[in-house]
Coordinates of C-alpha atoms in Angstrom, one line a residue:
Chain A
X155 CA 0.1 0.1 0.0
X156 CA 1.6 3.1 -0.8
X157 CA 1.0 6.4 -3.4
X158 CA 3.1 4.8 -6.2
X159 CA -0.2 3.1 -8.1
X160 CA 0.4 -0.4 -9.3
X161 CA 1.8 -1.7 -12.4
X162 CA -1.5 -1.6 -14.2
X163 CA -1.9 2.1 -13.4
X164 CA 1.6 2.9 -14.7
X165 CA 0.7 0.9 -17.8
X166 CA -2.3 3.2 -18.7
X167 CA -0.6 6.5 -17.5
X168 CA 2.1 5.6 -19.9
X169 CA -0.2 5.1 -22.8
X170 CA -2.9 7.7 -22.4
X171 CA -1.3 10.0 -19.7
X172 CA -3.0 11.4 -16.9
X173 CA -6.0 13.7 -19.1
X174 CA -8.5 10.7 -18.9
X175 CA -8.5 10.8 -15.0
X176 CA -8.4 14.7 -14.9
X177 CA -11.6 15.3 -17.5
X178 CA -13.5 12.1 -15.5
X179 CA -12.9 13.8 -12.4
X180 CA -13.6 17.1 -13.0
X181 CA -16.6 16.2 -15.3
X182 CA -18.3 13.4 -12.7
X183 CA -16.4 13.8 -9.5
X184 CA -16.7 17.3 -8.6
X185 CA -19.6 19.8 -9.9
X186 CA -18.6 23.2 -10.2
X187 CA -21.9 24.2 -11.7
X188 CA -25.6 23.5 -11.7
X189 CA -25.3 22.2 -15.1
X190 CA -22.5 19.9 -14.1
X191 CA -24.6 18.8 -11.1
X192 CA -27.8 18.0 -13.2
X193 CA -25.5 16.0 -15.7
X194 CA -24.4 13.9 -12.9
X195 CA -27.8 13.1 -11.8
X196 CA -28.6 12.3 -15.3
X197 CA -25.7 10.1 -16.2
X198 CA -24.2 8.9 -13.2
X199 CA -26.5 5.6 -13.2
X200 CA -25.4 1.9 -13.4
X201 CA -25.6 0.8 -17.2
X202 CA -26.5 -2.6 -15.9
X203 CA -29.4 -1.7 -13.4
X204 CA -30.2 1.6 -14.7
X205 CA -30.4 2.9 -11.4
X206 CA -28.4 4.8 -8.8
X207 CA -26.7 2.2 -7.2
X208 CA -24.2 2.2 -3.8
X209 CA -20.5 2.9 -5.2
X210 CA -20.7 3.3 -8.8
X211 CA -17.4 3.4 -10.5
X212 CA -16.5 4.8 -14.0
X213 CA -14.3 3.0 -16.3
X214 CA -11.3 4.9 -17.3
X215 CA -10.8 3.2 -20.7
X216 CA -14.3 3.8 -21.8
X217 CA -17.5 5.2 -21.2
X218 CA -19.0 3.0 -19.0
X219 CA -20.3 3.2 -15.2
X220 CA -21.1 0.3 -13.3
X221 CA -21.8 -0.5 -9.5
X222 CA -19.9 -2.3 -7.5
X223 CA -22.5 -4.0 -5.1
X224 CA -23.7 -6.2 -7.6
X225 CA -20.4 -6.6 -9.3
X226 CA -21.6 -4.9 -12.8
X227 CA -18.1 -3.0 -13.1
X228 CA -16.4 -6.2 -12.3
X229 CA -18.2 -7.7 -15.0
X230 CA -17.3 -4.8 -17.7
X231 CA -13.9 -4.7 -16.3
X232 CA -13.1 -8.4 -16.8
X233 CA -15.0 -8.4 -20.1
X234 CA -13.3 -5.8 -22.0
X235 CA -9.9 -5.6 -20.0
X236 CA -10.5 -2.5 -18.7
X237 CA -8.9 -3.0 -15.6
X238 CA -9.3 0.7 -14.0
X239 CA -12.3 2.3 -12.9
X240 CA -13.0 5.6 -10.6
X241 CA -15.1 5.5 -7.6
X242 CA -17.6 8.2 -8.8
X243 CA -18.0 9.6 -4.9
X244 CA -14.5 10.1 -3.8
X245 CA -12.5 9.8 -6.9
X246 CA -10.4 7.0 -5.8
X247 CA -8.7 4.5 -8.6
X248 CA -9.8 0.6 -8.4
X249 CA -7.6 -1.6 -10.1
X250 CA -9.7 -5.0 -10.8
X251 CA -6.2 -6.9 -11.6
X252 CA -4.6 -5.8 -8.1
X253 CA -8.1 -6.4 -6.6
X254 CA -7.8 -3.3 -4.3
X255 CA -8.0 0.6 -4.5
X256 CA -4.6 2.0 -5.7
X257 CA -3.1 5.4 -4.9
X258 CA -1.1 7.7 -7.1
X259 CA 0.6 10.9 -6.1
X260 CA 0.4 12.5 -9.6
X261 CA -3.3 11.7 -10.0
X262 CA -3.8 12.8 -6.2
X263 CA -2.2 16.3 -7.0
X264 CA -4.7 16.7 -9.9
X265 CA -7.7 15.6 -7.9
X266 CA -6.7 18.6 -5.3
X267 CA -6.2 21.0 -8.0
X268 CA -9.8 20.3 -9.3
X269 CA -11.8 20.4 -6.2
X270 CA -11.3 23.8 -4.2
X271 CA -14.6 25.7 -5.5
X272 CA -17.0 22.7 -5.1
X273 CA -18.0 23.1 -1.5
X274 CA -18.4 27.0 -1.8
X275 CA -20.9 26.7 -5.1
X276 CA -23.5 24.5 -2.8
X277 CA -23.1 26.3 0.5
X278 CA -20.7 24.3 2.2
X279 CA -18.2 25.8 4.3
X280 CA -14.8 24.5 3.6
X281 CA -13.9 21.0 4.6
X282 CA -11.9 20.3 7.5
X283 CA -8.2 19.2 6.6
X284 CA -6.0 17.6 9.4
X285 CA -3.1 19.5 10.9
X286 CA 0.2 18.1 9.6
X287 CA 3.7 19.2 10.7
X288 CA 6.1 21.3 8.2
X289 CA 9.6 20.5 8.1
X290 CA 10.3 23.3 10.4
X291 CA 7.9 22.1 12.8
X292 CA 9.3 18.6 12.7
X293 CA 12.8 19.9 13.3
X294 CA 11.8 21.9 16.4
X295 CA 10.0 18.8 17.7
X296 CA 12.9 16.8 17.3
X297 CA 15.6 19.3 19.1
X298 CA 13.1 20.1 22.0
X299 CA 12.4 16.4 23.1
X300 CA 11.2 17.0 26.5
X301 CA 7.3 16.4 26.6
X302 CA 4.5 17.1 28.7
X303 CA 1.5 14.9 29.0
X304 CA -1.7 16.5 29.7
X305 CA -3.9 13.9 31.5
X306 CA -7.5 14.5 33.0
X307 CA -6.2 15.0 36.4
X308 CA -3.0 17.7 35.1
X309 CA -3.3 20.7 36.5
X310 CA -1.1 22.5 34.1
X311 CA -2.7 26.1 33.1
X312 CA -3.8 26.7 36.6
X313 CA -1.6 28.7 39.0
X314 CA -2.3 31.3 41.6
X315 CA -1.9 35.1 41.5
X316 CA -0.4 36.9 44.6
X317 CA -2.7 39.9 45.4
X318 CA -0.6 43.2 45.2
X319 CA -3.1 45.3 47.3
X320 CA -6.9 45.1 46.2
X321 CA -5.8 43.8 42.8
X322 CA -8.0 40.9 43.1
X323 CA -10.0 42.2 40.2
X324 CA -7.2 42.5 38.1
X325 CA -6.3 38.7 39.2
X326 CA -9.8 37.6 38.3
X327 CA -9.7 38.7 34.8
X328 CA -6.3 37.6 34.0
X329 CA -7.4 33.8 35.1
X330 CA -10.3 34.5 32.7
X331 CA -8.5 35.3 30.1
X332 CA -5.7 32.7 30.6
X333 CA -8.3 30.1 30.2
X334 CA -10.0 31.5 27.2
X335 CA -9.0 28.3 24.8
X336 CA -8.8 30.2 21.6
X337 CA -6.8 33.4 23.2
X338 CA -4.5 30.4 24.9
X339 CA -4.0 28.6 21.6
X340 CA -2.9 31.8 20.1
X341 CA -0.3 32.5 22.4
X342 CA 0.9 28.8 23.1
X343 CA 1.3 29.1 19.0
X344 CA 3.4 32.1 19.6
X345 CA 1.6 34.0 17.3
X346 CA 2.7 37.4 18.2
X347 CA 5.2 39.1 16.8
X348 CA 6.1 42.5 18.7
X349 CA 6.8 45.8 16.9
X350 CA 6.8 48.1 19.8
X351 CA 9.8 49.6 20.9
X352 CA 11.2 49.2 24.4
X353 CA 10.8 52.3 26.5
X354 CA 13.8 54.5 28.4
X355 CA 14.4 51.9 30.7
X356 CA 14.6 48.8 28.4
X357 CA 11.2 47.6 29.6
X358 CA 8.9 46.2 27.1
X359 CA 5.7 48.3 27.2
X360 CA 3.9 45.7 25.0
X361 CA 0.9 44.5 27.0
X362 CA 0.3 41.4 24.6
X363 CA 3.8 40.5 25.2
X364 CA 3.2 40.5 28.8
X365 CA 0.0 38.3 28.5
X366 CA 2.1 36.1 26.3
X367 CA 4.5 36.3 29.2
X368 CA 1.8 35.5 31.8
X369 CA 0.9 32.2 29.5
X370 CA 4.3 30.8 29.5
X371 CA 4.5 31.4 33.5
X372 CA 1.0 29.5 33.5
X373 CA 1.9 26.9 31.4
X374 CA 5.6 26.1 32.9
X375 CA 4.6 23.5 35.4
X376 CA 5.4 25.8 38.3
X377 CA 3.0 25.5 41.3
X378 CA 3.6 28.7 43.3
X379 CA 1.7 31.7 42.5
X380 CA 2.4 33.8 40.0
X381 CA 3.4 37.4 41.2
X382 CA 2.0 39.7 38.2
X383 CA 3.6 43.2 39.2
X384 CA 4.9 43.8 35.6
X385 CA 1.1 43.4 34.5
X386 CA 0.2 45.9 37.5
X387 CA 2.8 48.3 36.3
X388 CA 1.8 48.1 32.5
X389 CA -1.9 48.7 33.6
X390 CA -1.1 51.7 35.9
X391 CA 1.4 53.6 33.1
X392 CA -1.0 52.8 30.3
X393 CA -4.7 53.2 32.0
X394 CA -4.2 55.7 34.5
X395 CA -7.6 55.8 35.9
X396 CA -7.0 52.4 37.1
X397 CA -3.9 53.0 39.0
X398 CA -4.1 53.2 42.7
X399 CA -4.4 50.9 45.5
X400 CA -8.3 51.2 45.8
X401 CA -10.9 48.6 44.4
X402 CA -11.3 48.8 40.9
X403 CA -14.3 47.4 38.8
X404 CA -13.2 44.2 37.2
X405 CA -16.0 45.1 34.3
X406 CA -13.8 48.2 34.0
X407 CA -10.6 46.7 34.2
X408 CA -11.8 43.6 31.4
X409 CA -12.8 46.7 29.1
X410 CA -9.5 48.9 29.8
X411 CA -7.5 45.5 29.1
X412 CA -9.1 44.5 25.9
X413 CA -8.5 48.0 24.4
X414 CA -4.9 48.1 25.3
X415 CA -4.4 44.7 23.9
X416 CA -6.4 45.8 21.0
X417 CA -4.5 49.1 20.7
X418 CA -0.7 46.9 21.1
X419 CA -2.0 44.6 18.4
X420 CA -2.7 47.3 15.9
X421 CA 0.5 49.0 16.7
X422 CA 2.2 45.6 16.0
X423 CA -0.1 44.8 12.9
X424 CA 0.2 48.5 11.4
X425 CA -3.5 48.2 10.5
X426 CA -4.2 51.8 12.4
X427 CA -7.5 52.8 11.1
X428 CA -8.1 55.7 13.5
X429 CA -12.1 55.9 13.8
X430 CA -12.5 52.4 13.3
X431 CA -11.1 51.0 16.5
X432 CA -13.2 47.5 16.0
X433 CA -12.2 46.9 12.6
X434 CA -8.9 45.7 12.7
X435 CA -7.8 42.0 12.2
X436 CA -6.2 41.7 15.5
X437 CA -6.8 38.4 17.6
X438 CA -8.8 40.7 20.3
X439 CA -11.3 41.4 17.8
X440 CA -11.3 38.2 16.0
X441 CA -12.4 36.8 19.7
X442 CA -14.2 39.4 21.4
X443 CA -15.9 41.7 19.1
X444 CA -19.4 41.0 18.3
X445 CA -22.0 43.7 16.3
X446 CA -25.0 44.8 18.4
X447 CA -28.2 45.7 16.0
X448 CA -30.0 48.8 16.9
X449 CA -33.5 49.2 15.0
X450 CA -35.7 51.9 15.3
X451 CA -39.2 51.9 13.6
X452 CA -40.8 55.0 13.0
X453 CA -44.5 54.6 14.3
X454 CA -46.1 56.9 11.3
X455 CA -44.6 55.1 8.0
X456 CA -43.2 51.7 9.7
X457 CA -39.4 52.5 8.2
X458 CA -37.0 50.8 9.9
X459 CA -33.3 52.7 10.5
X460 CA -30.9 50.2 11.2
X461 CA -27.3 50.9 12.9
X462 CA -25.0 47.9 14.1
X463 CA -22.3 49.0 16.5
X464 CA -19.2 46.8 17.8
X465 CA -19.3 45.6 21.4
X466 CA -16.9 43.4 23.3
X467 CA -19.6 42.8 26.0
X468 CA -23.3 42.9 27.0
X469 CA -24.2 44.7 29.8
X470 CA -27.5 43.8 31.5
X471 CA -29.3 45.8 33.9
X472 CA -31.0 44.0 36.7
X473 CA -33.7 45.1 39.2
X474 CA -36.5 46.9 38.0
X475 CA -37.2 49.4 35.3
X476 CA -35.2 52.4 35.5
X477 CA -35.2 55.6 33.2
X478 CA -33.7 54.1 30.1
X479 CA -30.0 54.7 30.3
X480 CA -27.8 54.2 26.8
X481 CA -24.7 55.6 28.0
X482 CA -21.3 53.4 27.3
X483 CA -18.6 53.0 29.8
X484 CA -16.4 55.7 30.9
X485 CA -13.3 53.8 29.3
X486 CA -12.5 53.9 25.9
X487 CA -14.6 53.5 23.0
X488 CA -17.3 51.1 22.6
X489 CA -18.2 48.6 25.7
X490 CA -21.3 47.6 26.6
X491 CA -25.0 48.8 25.5
X492 CA -28.0 48.9 28.0
X493 CA -31.5 49.4 27.9
X494 CA -34.2 48.6 30.6
X495 CA -37.8 48.4 29.4
X496 CA -40.0 45.8 31.3
X497 CA -41.6 45.8 34.4
X498 CA -40.2 43.0 36.3
X499 CA -37.3 41.7 37.9
X500 CA -35.4 39.2 36.1
X501 CA -33.9 36.2 37.8
X502 CA -32.2 34.5 34.9
X503 CA -29.5 35.5 32.1
X504 CA -32.4 34.4 29.8
X505 CA -34.9 36.9 31.3
X506 CA -32.0 39.5 31.3
X507 CA -31.6 38.8 27.6
X508 CA -35.3 39.1 26.8
X509 CA -35.2 42.3 28.5
X510 CA -32.3 43.5 26.3
X511 CA -33.9 42.3 22.9
X512 CA -37.5 43.5 23.9
X513 CA -38.8 46.4 21.7
X514 CA -38.6 49.4 23.5
X515 CA -41.2 52.3 23.0
X516 CA -39.3 55.5 23.0
X517 CA -41.9 58.1 24.6
X518 CA -42.9 61.3 23.2
X519 CA -40.3 63.0 25.2
X520 CA -37.8 61.1 22.6
X521 CA -39.3 61.9 19.0
X522 CA -36.9 61.0 16.4
X523 CA -37.0 62.6 12.9
X524 CA -37.5 59.8 10.7
X525 CA -35.3 59.9 7.2
X526 CA -38.1 58.4 5.2
X527 CA -41.5 60.2 6.1
X528 CA -39.2 63.3 7.4
X529 CA -41.3 64.0 10.3
X530 CA -40.6 63.7 14.1
X531 CA -42.4 60.7 15.2
X532 CA -42.6 58.6 18.0
X533 CA -40.7 55.0 17.3
X534 CA -39.5 51.9 18.7
X535 CA -36.0 50.5 19.3
X536 CA -34.9 47.2 19.1
X537 CA -31.8 45.6 20.2
X538 CA -30.6 42.2 18.4
X539 CA -27.6 40.3 18.3
X540 CA -26.2 40.9 14.5
X541 CA -22.8 39.0 14.8
X542 CA -21.9 36.7 17.8
X543 CA -18.4 36.8 18.7
X544 CA -16.3 33.8 19.5
X545 CA -16.1 34.7 23.3
X546 CA -19.3 36.2 24.6
X547 CA -19.0 38.2 27.9
X548 CA -22.2 39.2 29.8
X549 CA -21.8 41.7 32.5
X550 CA -24.9 41.8 35.0
X551 CA -24.8 45.4 36.4
X552 CA -25.1 44.7 40.2
X553 CA -23.8 48.2 40.7
X554 CA -25.9 51.3 40.9
X555 CA -24.1 54.7 41.2
X556 CA -27.0 57.0 41.4
X557 CA -26.6 60.4 42.9
X558 CA -26.3 60.6 46.1
X559 CA -25.9 56.6 46.8
X560 CA -24.2 53.7 45.5
X561 CA -25.7 50.1 46.1
X562 CA -25.0 46.6 45.0
X563 CA -28.0 44.4 43.7
X564 CA -27.3 41.0 45.0
X565 CA -30.3 39.3 44.0
X566 CA -29.2 35.9 42.5
X567 CA -29.7 35.2 38.8
X568 CA -29.5 32.0 37.5
X569 CA -27.0 31.5 34.5
X570 CA -26.9 28.2 32.4
X571 CA -24.1 26.1 31.5
X572 CA -25.0 26.1 27.7
X573 CA -26.7 28.9 26.4
X574 CA -28.4 29.0 22.8
X575 CA -28.4 32.9 21.3
X576 CA -30.7 32.2 18.7
X577 CA -33.8 34.0 19.8
X578 CA -31.8 37.1 20.4
X579 CA -29.8 37.1 17.3
X580 CA -31.1 40.0 14.8
X581 CA -32.1 37.3 12.1
X582 CA -34.7 35.7 14.7
X583 CA -35.9 39.3 14.6
X584 CA -36.2 39.8 11.2
X585 CA -38.4 36.3 11.2
X586 CA -40.5 37.6 13.9
X587 CA -40.5 41.2 13.6
X588 CA -39.9 41.7 17.4
X589 CA -39.1 39.1 20.0
X590 CA -41.7 36.2 21.2
X591 CA -41.9 33.5 23.3
X592 CA -42.4 31.2 20.3
X593 CA -38.6 31.9 19.1
X594 CA -37.4 30.5 22.2
X595 CA -39.1 26.9 22.0
X596 CA -38.1 26.9 18.2
X597 CA -34.6 27.5 19.0
X598 CA -34.6 24.5 21.6
X599 CA -35.1 22.4 18.6
X600 CA -32.7 24.3 16.3
X601 CA -30.5 22.3 14.0
X602 CA -28.0 24.5 13.4
X603 CA -25.0 25.1 16.2
X604 CA -23.7 28.3 15.0
X605 CA -25.1 30.3 18.0
X606 CA -24.5 27.5 20.8
X607 CA -22.3 28.6 23.5
X608 CA -20.4 27.0 26.9
X609 CA -19.9 28.7 29.9
X610 CA -15.9 28.6 31.0
X611 CA -15.4 31.3 33.4
X612 CA -17.4 33.3 35.9
X613 CA -16.3 36.2 37.9
X614 CA -18.1 37.0 41.2
X615 CA -18.2 39.7 43.7
X616 CA -18.7 39.2 47.0
X617 CA -19.4 41.8 49.9
X618 CA -20.6 45.0 49.6
X619 CA -19.7 48.1 47.3
X620 CA -17.3 49.6 49.6
X621 CA -15.6 46.7 51.0
X622 CA -15.7 43.4 48.9
X623 CA -13.4 40.9 47.1
X624 CA -13.4 39.3 43.6
X625 CA -13.1 35.6 43.2
X626 CA -13.3 33.9 39.9
X627 CA -14.5 30.0 38.6
X628 CA -12.6 28.6 35.5
X629 CA -13.2 25.5 33.6
X630 CA -10.2 23.5 32.8
X631 CA -11.1 20.3 31.1
X632 CA -14.9 20.0 30.1
X633 CA -16.5 19.1 33.3
X634 CA -13.4 20.6 35.9
X635 CA -14.0 23.8 37.2
X636 CA -11.8 25.6 39.9
X637 CA -12.2 28.1 41.8
X638 CA -9.6 30.9 41.6
X639 CA -9.3 33.0 44.8
X640 CA -6.1 35.2 44.2
X641 CA -3.4 32.9 45.1
X642 CA -5.9 29.7 46.1
X643 CA -6.7 27.4 43.9
X644 CA -9.4 24.7 44.7
X645 CA -11.7 22.2 42.9
X646 CA -15.2 23.3 42.6
X647 CA -18.3 21.5 41.7
X648 CA -20.3 22.4 38.5
X649 CA -23.3 23.0 40.6
X650 CA -21.3 25.5 43.0
X651 CA -20.2 27.4 39.9
X652 CA -24.0 27.8 38.7
X653 CA -25.1 28.6 42.0
X654 CA -22.8 31.6 42.5
X655 CA -24.2 35.2 42.3
X656 CA -22.3 35.9 39.0
X657 CA -21.1 39.1 37.8
X658 CA -19.2 38.4 34.5
X659 CA -20.1 35.7 32.5
X660 CA -17.6 34.7 29.9
X661 CA -19.2 31.9 27.3
X662 CA -17.4 30.6 24.4
X663 CA -18.6 29.5 21.3
X664 CA -19.3 25.5 20.9
X665 CA -18.3 24.8 17.7
X666 CA -16.2 27.1 15.5
X667 CA -16.9 26.9 11.9
X668 CA -14.2 27.8 8.9
X669 CA -15.0 30.3 6.7
Chain B
X31 CA -45.7 -12.2 -6.7
X32 CA -46.0 -10.1 -9.8
X33 CA -47.3 -7.5 -7.0
X34 CA -44.1 -7.1 -5.0
X35 CA -41.9 -7.3 -8.4
X36 CA -43.7 -4.3 -9.4
X37 CA -43.7 -2.4 -6.3
X38 CA -39.7 -3.3 -5.9
X39 CA -39.5 -1.7 -9.1
X40 CA -41.7 1.6 -8.5
X41 CA -39.6 1.6 -5.4
X42 CA -36.2 1.7 -7.5
X43 CA -37.7 4.0 -9.9
X44 CA -38.7 6.7 -7.2
X45 CA -35.4 6.4 -5.0
X46 CA -33.7 7.1 -8.6
X47 CA -35.8 10.1 -9.1
X48 CA -35.6 11.6 -5.5
X49 CA -31.7 10.9 -6.2
X50 CA -31.5 12.9 -9.3
X51 CA -33.4 15.7 -7.8
X52 CA -31.2 15.5 -4.7
X53 CA -27.5 15.6 -7.1
X54 CA -29.0 18.6 -9.4
X55 CA -30.1 20.9 -6.5
X56 CA -26.8 20.3 -4.6
X57 CA -29.2 19.1 -1.5
X58 CA -26.6 15.8 -1.9
X59 CA -23.9 17.5 -1.1
X60 CA -24.9 19.7 1.7
X61 CA -26.6 16.6 3.3
X62 CA -23.6 14.5 3.0
X63 CA -21.8 17.4 4.9
X64 CA -24.6 17.7 7.7
X65 CA -24.0 13.8 8.3
X66 CA -20.4 14.3 7.9
X67 CA -20.6 16.7 11.0
X68 CA -23.1 15.2 12.8
X69 CA -21.3 11.7 13.0
X70 CA -17.8 13.6 14.1
X71 CA -19.7 15.5 16.7
X72 CA -21.2 12.0 18.2
X73 CA -17.8 10.5 18.1
X74 CA -18.6 8.0 15.5
X75 CA -15.9 8.4 13.2
X76 CA -13.4 8.3 15.9
X77 CA -15.0 5.0 17.1
X78 CA -14.9 3.7 13.8
X79 CA -11.6 4.8 12.8
X80 CA -10.4 2.9 15.9
X81 CA -12.3 -0.2 14.7
X82 CA -10.8 0.0 11.5
X83 CA -7.0 0.3 13.1
X84 CA -7.9 -2.9 15.1
X85 CA -8.9 -4.7 11.9
X86 CA -6.3 -3.7 9.9
X87 CA -3.9 -4.8 13.0
X88 CA -5.7 -8.4 13.0
X89 CA -5.4 -8.6 9.1
X90 CA -2.0 -7.3 8.9
X91 CA -1.0 -4.3 6.7
X92 CA 0.5 -5.8 3.9
X93 CA -2.9 -8.2 3.0
X94 CA -5.6 -6.1 4.1
X95 CA -7.6 -4.7 0.9
X96 CA -10.5 -1.8 1.0
X97 CA -13.0 -4.5 0.4
X98 CA -11.8 -6.5 3.5
X99 CA -12.3 -3.2 5.6
X100 CA -15.8 -2.2 4.0
X101 CA -17.1 -5.6 4.6
X102 CA -15.9 -5.8 8.2
X103 CA -16.9 -2.3 9.6
X104 CA -20.1 -1.8 7.6
X105 CA -22.4 -3.8 9.9
X106 CA -20.9 -1.8 13.0
X107 CA -21.0 1.4 11.2
X108 CA -24.5 0.7 10.2
X109 CA -25.4 -0.1 14.1
X110 CA -23.2 3.1 16.0
X111 CA -25.4 5.9 14.3
X112 CA -27.3 7.7 16.9
X113 CA -31.0 7.7 16.2
X114 CA -31.3 11.5 16.7
X115 CA -28.8 11.8 13.8
X116 CA -31.1 9.3 11.8
X117 CA -33.9 11.3 12.5
X118 CA -32.5 14.8 12.1
X119 CA -31.2 13.6 8.4
X120 CA -34.9 12.0 7.6
X121 CA -36.5 15.0 8.8
X122 CA -34.0 17.3 5.9
X123 CA -34.9 15.0 3.4
X124 CA -38.8 15.1 4.1
X125 CA -38.5 18.9 4.4
X126 CA -36.7 19.2 0.8
X127 CA -39.1 16.7 -1.0
X128 CA -42.0 18.8 0.4
X129 CA -40.4 22.0 -1.4
X130 CA -40.0 20.3 -4.4
X131 CA -43.4 19.1 -4.9
X132 CA -44.5 22.9 -4.7

């Protein structure tokens, strides 16, 4: 069994070359157009049974198609001494003299060259190709022979973080980022090539490099907690509003950190498109940036004006309906959006999302000039998700900062381990003109897996708004959860995670599609 | 007796017609891709791959042919397909046929 065919195939190639294979392959095996498909449908039938039978083979020496199951292609082969035939489904060559399939490198290359456009024409995304190491990678593997075996009970990738003075807010976000699978793969594959110059003291100013370094620390196998003093210093010098020894908000830190990482990635990649902060191709945008669609429907003429804004997280209101607040966060460009129609207290993440995507009637005091009928009219506004990021972060707004008082909303909000975002997508809205319960039920039976997410990290705040502490739960292997309390890492039960209060919820897309 | 024969022929013709429609519209390719995805997701592919390796080990790499493998693993493969995958594909085909008759 090898890639050099067999003597019969060699003889055939000598006599007829590779053209016959290429012609049969590109006409019958792959169909690049609707016409080709029609032709295949009509002509690919067994010449004896006159039916579409299983395992049809096309003779390479003449125009004959026979099925394998009933031996019709065999009969033809022996009768006519045409010993080579091609399987119509897969394009592999069967040699009836050798009585087995034979593989030829040259012909396989021809097959590969004829195939690329097929899936796209029919609406299928690119087919999966297994990874094969390049020569350089093989060399690297040979030279670095130490291997670490990751088993179910391995704790590699888990490490505590020392609290440097109320820095638990930072530690939690770091833990969540370290356990973000796609981000971890990016850094462990050493994809960041830094372009940022060192500063005067010859210290690296790039936050992405520092994060890469932290990944190395976490996967080094060292069990003692890591002291993230360099990270803290970088954050202090780059995000002044987070400097100081006071307790900060973990969510603010998350947005600031993502923003900084994104800026430093941009500086490296050189795609500096000022004014379009979320449109570069850096790893942060690829993973975290989603699109929030806002549809404003004019009550008079029903014209819908749509805008899509990039967001890194979804901020959800808790508690009873408060005056609609549509502000973005103090730090940086574009973080979360929030609106709060509805007159009930949500007790679950799904409730919060329902409220978030419910059409809201903008009162008479908020009339908008309609671009279609050119008059000031009342309108309804609805938010839906246009594009979902690979990692979706939900922020439960537990901290109320009204004039005069600060309060923490400590109500229990349940959140699921698996989340289907289909009912909250813009496409669901377009089918239903507004959210409805029916869509949720349909989603449960949904055949598509594009909008399914799995929980992988939960950041919790315990205590009051004046005096509190952040901890987080992270998911290690598929069913193992660990509680990260600064330098203490302990195993946790999944139910414990789901019963926790929940402040920041990190969900990861279950299945990543190639496109 | 003759009825059975007739029915068989009609069935086969119907099957051929359906298949033709499936190929023409490209639905066959899409269904194949869906089936592939589902079988990978539920671990069927890995299970069968493992079984193939065992069969090859048994028979020896030098003497194994594709036909041998096919006859060995086909019954097992058919049995291992989860019911929900079968249901899903049948549903897809039914929907497709319903659309076609409109």
